[in-house]
Coordinates of C-alpha atoms in Angstrom, one line a residue:
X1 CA -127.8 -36.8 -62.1
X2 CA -124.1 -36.4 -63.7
X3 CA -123.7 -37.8 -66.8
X4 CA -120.3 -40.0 -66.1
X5 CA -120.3 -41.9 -69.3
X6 CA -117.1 -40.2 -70.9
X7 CA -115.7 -40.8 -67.6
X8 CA -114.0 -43.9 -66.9
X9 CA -112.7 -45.1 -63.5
X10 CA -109.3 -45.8 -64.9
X11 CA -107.9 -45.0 -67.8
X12 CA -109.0 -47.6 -70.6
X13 CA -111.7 -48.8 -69.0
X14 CA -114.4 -47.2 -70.6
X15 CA -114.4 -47.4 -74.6
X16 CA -114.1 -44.5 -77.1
X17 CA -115.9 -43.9 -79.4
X18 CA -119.7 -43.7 -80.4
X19 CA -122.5 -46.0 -79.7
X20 CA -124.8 -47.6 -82.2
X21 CA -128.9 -47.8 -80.3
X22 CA -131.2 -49.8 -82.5
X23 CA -134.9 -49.7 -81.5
X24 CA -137.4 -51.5 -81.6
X25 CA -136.1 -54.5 -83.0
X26 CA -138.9 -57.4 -82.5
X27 CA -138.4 -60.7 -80.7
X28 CA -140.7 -63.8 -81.1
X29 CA -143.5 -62.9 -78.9
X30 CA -145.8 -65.8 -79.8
X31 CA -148.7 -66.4 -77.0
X32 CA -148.0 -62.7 -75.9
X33 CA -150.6 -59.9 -75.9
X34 CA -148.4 -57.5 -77.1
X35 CA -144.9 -57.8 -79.3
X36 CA -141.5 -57.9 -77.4
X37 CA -139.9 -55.4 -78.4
X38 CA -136.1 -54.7 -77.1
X39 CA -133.8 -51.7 -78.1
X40 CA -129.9 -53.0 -78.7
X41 CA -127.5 -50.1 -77.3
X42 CA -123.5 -51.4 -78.4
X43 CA -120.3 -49.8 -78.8
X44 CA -118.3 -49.2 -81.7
X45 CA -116.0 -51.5 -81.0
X46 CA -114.2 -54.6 -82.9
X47 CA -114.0 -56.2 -79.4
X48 CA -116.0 -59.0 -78.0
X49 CA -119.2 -57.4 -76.2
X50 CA -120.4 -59.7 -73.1
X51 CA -124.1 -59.2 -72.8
X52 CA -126.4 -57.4 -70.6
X53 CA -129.9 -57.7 -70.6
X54 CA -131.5 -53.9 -68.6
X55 CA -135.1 -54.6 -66.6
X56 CA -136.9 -51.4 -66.4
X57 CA -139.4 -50.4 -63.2
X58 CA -142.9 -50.4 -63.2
X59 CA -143.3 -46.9 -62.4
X60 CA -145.9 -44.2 -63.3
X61 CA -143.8 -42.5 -65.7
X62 CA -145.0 -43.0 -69.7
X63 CA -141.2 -43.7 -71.3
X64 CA -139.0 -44.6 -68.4
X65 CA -141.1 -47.8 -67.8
X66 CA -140.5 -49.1 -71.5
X67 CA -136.9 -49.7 -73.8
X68 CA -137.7 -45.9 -74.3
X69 CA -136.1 -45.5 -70.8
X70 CA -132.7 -45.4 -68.6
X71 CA -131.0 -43.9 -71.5
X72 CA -127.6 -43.0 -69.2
X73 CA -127.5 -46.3 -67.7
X74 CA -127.8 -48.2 -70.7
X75 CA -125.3 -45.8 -72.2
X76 CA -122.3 -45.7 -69.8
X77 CA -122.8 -49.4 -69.6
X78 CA -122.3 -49.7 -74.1
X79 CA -119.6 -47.4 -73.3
X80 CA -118.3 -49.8 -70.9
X81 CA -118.0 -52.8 -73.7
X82 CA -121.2 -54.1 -73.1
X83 CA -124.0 -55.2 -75.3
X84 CA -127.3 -53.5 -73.7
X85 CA -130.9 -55.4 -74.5
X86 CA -134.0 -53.5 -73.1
X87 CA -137.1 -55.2 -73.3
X88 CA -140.2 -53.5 -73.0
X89 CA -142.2 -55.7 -70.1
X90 CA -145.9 -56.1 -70.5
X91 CA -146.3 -53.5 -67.6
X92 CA -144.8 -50.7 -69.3
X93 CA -147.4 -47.4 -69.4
X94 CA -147.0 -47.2 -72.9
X95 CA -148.7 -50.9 -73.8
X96 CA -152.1 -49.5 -71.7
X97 CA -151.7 -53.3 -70.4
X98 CA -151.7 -52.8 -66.5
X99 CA -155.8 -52.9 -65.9
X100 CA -156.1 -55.5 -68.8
X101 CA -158.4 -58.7 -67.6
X102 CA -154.9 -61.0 -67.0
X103 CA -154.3 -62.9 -64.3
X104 CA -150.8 -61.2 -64.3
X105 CA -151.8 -57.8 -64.3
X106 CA -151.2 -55.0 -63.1
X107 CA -146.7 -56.0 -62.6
X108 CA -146.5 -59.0 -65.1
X109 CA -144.0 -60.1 -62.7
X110 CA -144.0 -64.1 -64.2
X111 CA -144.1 -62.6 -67.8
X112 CA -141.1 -60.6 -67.1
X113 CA -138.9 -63.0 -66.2
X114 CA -139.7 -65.0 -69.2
X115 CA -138.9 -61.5 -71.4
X116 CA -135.2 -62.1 -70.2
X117 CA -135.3 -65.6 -71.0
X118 CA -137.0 -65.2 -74.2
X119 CA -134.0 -62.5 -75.1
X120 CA -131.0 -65.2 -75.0
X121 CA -133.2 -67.7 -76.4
X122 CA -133.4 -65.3 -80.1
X123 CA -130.3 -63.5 -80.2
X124 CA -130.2 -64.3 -83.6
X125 CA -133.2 -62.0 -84.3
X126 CA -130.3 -59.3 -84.3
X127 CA -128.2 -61.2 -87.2
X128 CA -130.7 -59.7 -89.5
X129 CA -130.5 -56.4 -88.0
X130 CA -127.3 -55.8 -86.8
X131 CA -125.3 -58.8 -88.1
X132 CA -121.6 -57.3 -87.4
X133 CA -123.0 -57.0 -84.1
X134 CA -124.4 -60.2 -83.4
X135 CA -121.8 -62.1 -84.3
X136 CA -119.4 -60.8 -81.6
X137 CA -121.9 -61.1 -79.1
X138 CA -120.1 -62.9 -76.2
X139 CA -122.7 -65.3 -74.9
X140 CA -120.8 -67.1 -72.3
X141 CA -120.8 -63.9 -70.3
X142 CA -124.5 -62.4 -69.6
X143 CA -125.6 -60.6 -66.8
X144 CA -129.1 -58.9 -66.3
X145 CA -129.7 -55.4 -64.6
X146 CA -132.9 -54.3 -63.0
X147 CA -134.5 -51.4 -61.6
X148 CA -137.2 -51.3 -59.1
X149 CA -139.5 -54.3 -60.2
X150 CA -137.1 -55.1 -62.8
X151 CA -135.1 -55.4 -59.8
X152 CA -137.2 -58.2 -59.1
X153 CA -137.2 -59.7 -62.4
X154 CA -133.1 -59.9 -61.8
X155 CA -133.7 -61.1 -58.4
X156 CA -135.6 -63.9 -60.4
X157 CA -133.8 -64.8 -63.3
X158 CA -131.2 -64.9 -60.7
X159 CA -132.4 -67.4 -58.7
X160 CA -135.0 -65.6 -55.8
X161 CA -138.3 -67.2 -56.2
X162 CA -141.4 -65.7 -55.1
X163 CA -144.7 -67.2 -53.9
X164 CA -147.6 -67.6 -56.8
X165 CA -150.0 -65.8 -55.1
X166 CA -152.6 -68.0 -57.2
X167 CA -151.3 -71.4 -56.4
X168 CA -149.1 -70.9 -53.3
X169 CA -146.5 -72.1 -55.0
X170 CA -142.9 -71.0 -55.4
X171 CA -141.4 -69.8 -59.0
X172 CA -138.4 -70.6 -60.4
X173 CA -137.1 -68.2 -63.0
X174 CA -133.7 -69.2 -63.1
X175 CA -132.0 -68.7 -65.9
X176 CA -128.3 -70.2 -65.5
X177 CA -127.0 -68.2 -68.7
X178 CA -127.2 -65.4 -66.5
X179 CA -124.1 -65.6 -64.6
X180 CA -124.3 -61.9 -62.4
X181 CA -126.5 -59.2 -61.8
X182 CA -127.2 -55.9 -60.5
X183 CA -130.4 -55.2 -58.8
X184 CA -131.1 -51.9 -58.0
X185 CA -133.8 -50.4 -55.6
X186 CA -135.6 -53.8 -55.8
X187 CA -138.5 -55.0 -53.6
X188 CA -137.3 -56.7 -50.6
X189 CA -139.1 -59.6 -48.3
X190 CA -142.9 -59.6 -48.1
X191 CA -144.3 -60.6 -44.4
X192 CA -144.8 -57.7 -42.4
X193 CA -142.6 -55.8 -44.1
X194 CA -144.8 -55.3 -46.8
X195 CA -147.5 -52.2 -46.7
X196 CA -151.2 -53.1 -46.5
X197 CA -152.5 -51.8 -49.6
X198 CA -148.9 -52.8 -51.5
X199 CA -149.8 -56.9 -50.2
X200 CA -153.6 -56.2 -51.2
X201 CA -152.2 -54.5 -54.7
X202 CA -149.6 -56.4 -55.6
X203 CA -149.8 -60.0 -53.4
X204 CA -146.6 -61.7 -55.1
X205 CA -144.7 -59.3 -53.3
X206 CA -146.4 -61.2 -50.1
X207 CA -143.7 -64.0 -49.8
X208 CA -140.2 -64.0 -51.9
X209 CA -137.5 -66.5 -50.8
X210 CA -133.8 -64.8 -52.0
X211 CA -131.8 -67.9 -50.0
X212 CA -132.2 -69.5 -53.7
X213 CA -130.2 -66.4 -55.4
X214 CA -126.6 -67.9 -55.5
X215 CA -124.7 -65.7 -58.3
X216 CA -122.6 -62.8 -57.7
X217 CA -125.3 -59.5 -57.1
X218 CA -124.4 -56.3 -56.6
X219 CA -127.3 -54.8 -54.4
X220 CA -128.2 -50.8 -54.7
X221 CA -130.5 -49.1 -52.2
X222 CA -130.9 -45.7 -51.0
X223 CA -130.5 -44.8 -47.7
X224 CA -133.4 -41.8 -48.1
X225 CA -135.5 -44.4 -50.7
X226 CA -138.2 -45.3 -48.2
X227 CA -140.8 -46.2 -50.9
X228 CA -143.7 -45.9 -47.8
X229 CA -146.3 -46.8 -50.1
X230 CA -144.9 -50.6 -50.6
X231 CA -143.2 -51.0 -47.6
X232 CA -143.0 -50.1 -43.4
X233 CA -139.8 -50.4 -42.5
X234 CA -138.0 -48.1 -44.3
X235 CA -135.4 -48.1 -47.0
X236 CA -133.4 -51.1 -45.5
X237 CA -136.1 -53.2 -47.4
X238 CA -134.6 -52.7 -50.3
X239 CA -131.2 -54.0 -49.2
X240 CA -133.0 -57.4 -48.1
X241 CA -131.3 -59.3 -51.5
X242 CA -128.1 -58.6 -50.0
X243 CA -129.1 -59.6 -46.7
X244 CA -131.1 -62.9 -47.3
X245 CA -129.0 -64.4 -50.3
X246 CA -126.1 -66.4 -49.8
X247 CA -124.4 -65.7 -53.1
X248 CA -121.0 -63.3 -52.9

């Protein structure tokens, strides 16, 4: 992968300029097996800084999977004028939480959602840390950017709600602070789209409704991204929040 982040699409869109990464900085984790910690990635920069909140996947690897991780995306995007949050979910490799005796385990996918939520809720947790920062935090503009099953958290925070394989019921993780969103490479519809072994493994992914995800999405797959061992139709599953949600 290029590293574009000195590279701006036109001139002046991109910021000069250093960037300022504070990690870990500790958010009220109360009820929560393990502390939420987030690393704060910013530009320096006397401009307003609208927010973005980064989901990381739940894959195999120790650091990607952790506020340790996407280092050039979270970059170009503070180079961009953005504030960057990275939570660590509870599924990250490096918490040892994934065969823990929860009802949640092994993709924490309700938990997650709530780590987004629980982010905007304590912004202020960063006045004591980075208080020049904090205060030009732009909170009416907030978007949330996912990879792989953070693609489904954004999918949820933004509105797509998935079946509680416990209860049959559907989730709502809305959070209406969140006005936009990218996912990328997120899981798509369950059904018989879904692998075997993925709906025996990981049975939320059985049923997730994306007609409730209204907000503006931009929608990444890979055309070569087949990702056999969730899915059996190929890497078109991954474009199904683009297909099945009515928002622009």
């Amino acid at each position: 992968m290029t590293d574009h982040i000195a590279i701006p699409a036109r001139a002046g869109d991109a910021l000069a300029g250093p960037l300022v990464s504070v990690a870990p900085v500790a958010f009220p984790s109360r009820d929560r097996p393990a502390e939420l910690q987030v690393r704060l990635t910013v530009p320096m920069t006397d401009r307003a800084l609208p927010i973005v909140v980064l989901s990381h996947g739940h894959g195999p690897s120790q650091y990607v999977s952790s506020l340790y991780g996407y280092a050039p995306l979270a970059n170009y995007l503070a180079a961009s004028g953005f504030a960057v949050l990275q939570p660590t979910h509870l599924d990250s490799a490096t918490l040892g939480l994934r065969h823990a005796d929860s009802p949640e385990a092994p993709l924490y996918w309700r938990s997650r959602a709530r780590d987004v939520s629980s982010v905007l809720d304590h912004l202020g947790v960063l006045d004591k840390v980075i208080p020049d920062v904090a205060t030009r935090m732009d909170t009416g503009r907030i978007a949330v950017v996912g990879h792989s099953m953070g693609g489904h958290t954004a999918s949820m925070v933004l509105g797509a709600q998935p079946r509680d394989p416990a209860t049959g019921h559907r989730v709502n993780a809305r959070d209406e602070r969140v006005s936009a969103g990218v996912v990328m490479a997120a899981p798509g519809r369950g059904g018989d789209a879904l692998n075997p072994r993925a709906a025996r493994d990981y049975p939320v992914l059985k049923d997730t409704d994306f007609t409730t995800m209204a907000p503006p999405t931009l929608v990444v797959a890979g055309d070569q991204d087949h990702a056999h061992h969730l899915n059996v139709v190929g890497a078109a599953w991954q474009t199904d929040a683009f297909h099945l949600s009515p928002g622009p």
